[in-house]
Amino acid sequence: MNQVVSLEPKDRLLFFSPGLVAAQNQKGEAWGVERLLEAWRASNQKGVHDLRNEIIYQQQKFTGSPEVDSDQSL
């Protein structure tokens, strides 16, 4: 099945691996899609590199770990 998505200037698509949202904090709580979307919404006026950095920062802040696992892509 093929689909077409029309994008306007400055629109963005966000592709991420399941590992990004599955990352857990010390309580065993997953970061989750909703937190990812919150970080995206809070930074949507930034350039793409700053947006990526902010999302990764928010995820690392939640997990308490500066390390990004190999199965976490954005």
mmCIF file of C-alpha atoms in Angstrom, residues 26-67:
data_model
loop_
_atom_site.group_PDB
_atom_site.id
_atom_site.type_symbol
_atom_site.label_atom_id
_atom_site.label_comp_id
_atom_site.label_asym_id
_atom_site.label_seq_id
_atom_site.Cartn_x
_atom_site.Cartn_y
_atom_site.Cartn_z
ATOM 1 C CA GLN A 26 15.250 4.124 37.776
ATOM 2 C CA LYS A 27 11.648 3.374 38.795
ATOM 3 C CA GLY A 28 11.169 1.209 35.687
ATOM 4 C CA GLU A 29 8.840 3.720 34.026
ATOM 5 C CA ALA A 30 9.228 4.043 30.253
ATOM 6 C CA TRP A 31 9.817 7.487 28.741
ATOM 7 C CA GLY A 32 6.973 6.829 26.312
ATOM 8 C CA VAL A 33 5.552 8.423 23.196
ATOM 9 C CA GLU A 34 3.664 11.133 25.107
ATOM 10 C CA ARG A 35 6.878 12.495 26.645
ATOM 11 C CA LEU A 36 8.531 12.380 23.231
ATOM 12 C CA LEU A 37 5.664 14.403 21.784
ATOM 13 C CA GLU A 38 5.826 16.884 24.675
ATOM 14 C CA ALA A 39 9.538 17.455 24.016
ATOM 15 C CA TRP A 40 8.808 17.865 20.299
ATOM 16 C CA ARG A 41 5.994 20.362 20.896
ATOM 17 C CA ALA A 42 8.107 22.382 23.335
ATOM 18 C CA SER A 43 10.907 22.658 20.772
ATOM 19 C CA ASN A 44 9.022 22.782 17.478
ATOM 20 C CA GLN A 45 10.301 26.260 16.609
ATOM 21 C CA LYS A 46 13.929 25.164 16.787
ATOM 22 C CA GLY A 47 16.039 24.003 13.871
ATOM 23 C CA VAL A 48 16.150 20.275 13.195
ATOM 24 C CA HIS A 49 19.501 19.709 14.936
ATOM 25 C CA ASP A 50 18.465 21.664 18.023
ATOM 26 C CA LEU A 51 15.132 19.840 18.042
ATOM 27 C CA ARG A 52 16.898 16.465 17.942
ATOM 28 C CA ASN A 53 19.289 17.510 20.691
ATOM 29 C CA GLU A 54 16.415 18.719 22.884
ATOM 30 C CA ILE A 55 14.480 15.467 22.482
ATOM 31 C CA ILE A 56 17.559 13.407 23.347
ATOM 32 C CA TYR A 57 18.302 15.722 26.294
ATOM 33 C CA GLN A 58 14.766 15.345 27.669
ATOM 34 C CA GLN A 59 14.935 11.566 27.324
ATOM 35 C CA GLN A 60 18.313 11.418 29.084
ATOM 36 C CA LYS A 61 17.054 13.743 31.815
ATOM 37 C CA PHE A 62 14.089 11.411 32.396
ATOM 38 C CA THR A 63 16.180 8.237 32.472
ATOM 39 C CA GLY A 64 18.957 9.793 34.536
ATOM 40 C CA SER A 65 21.534 8.425 32.135
ATOM 41 C CA PRO A 66 23.677 10.317 29.652
ATOM 42 C CA GLU A 67 24.171 7.077 27.712
#
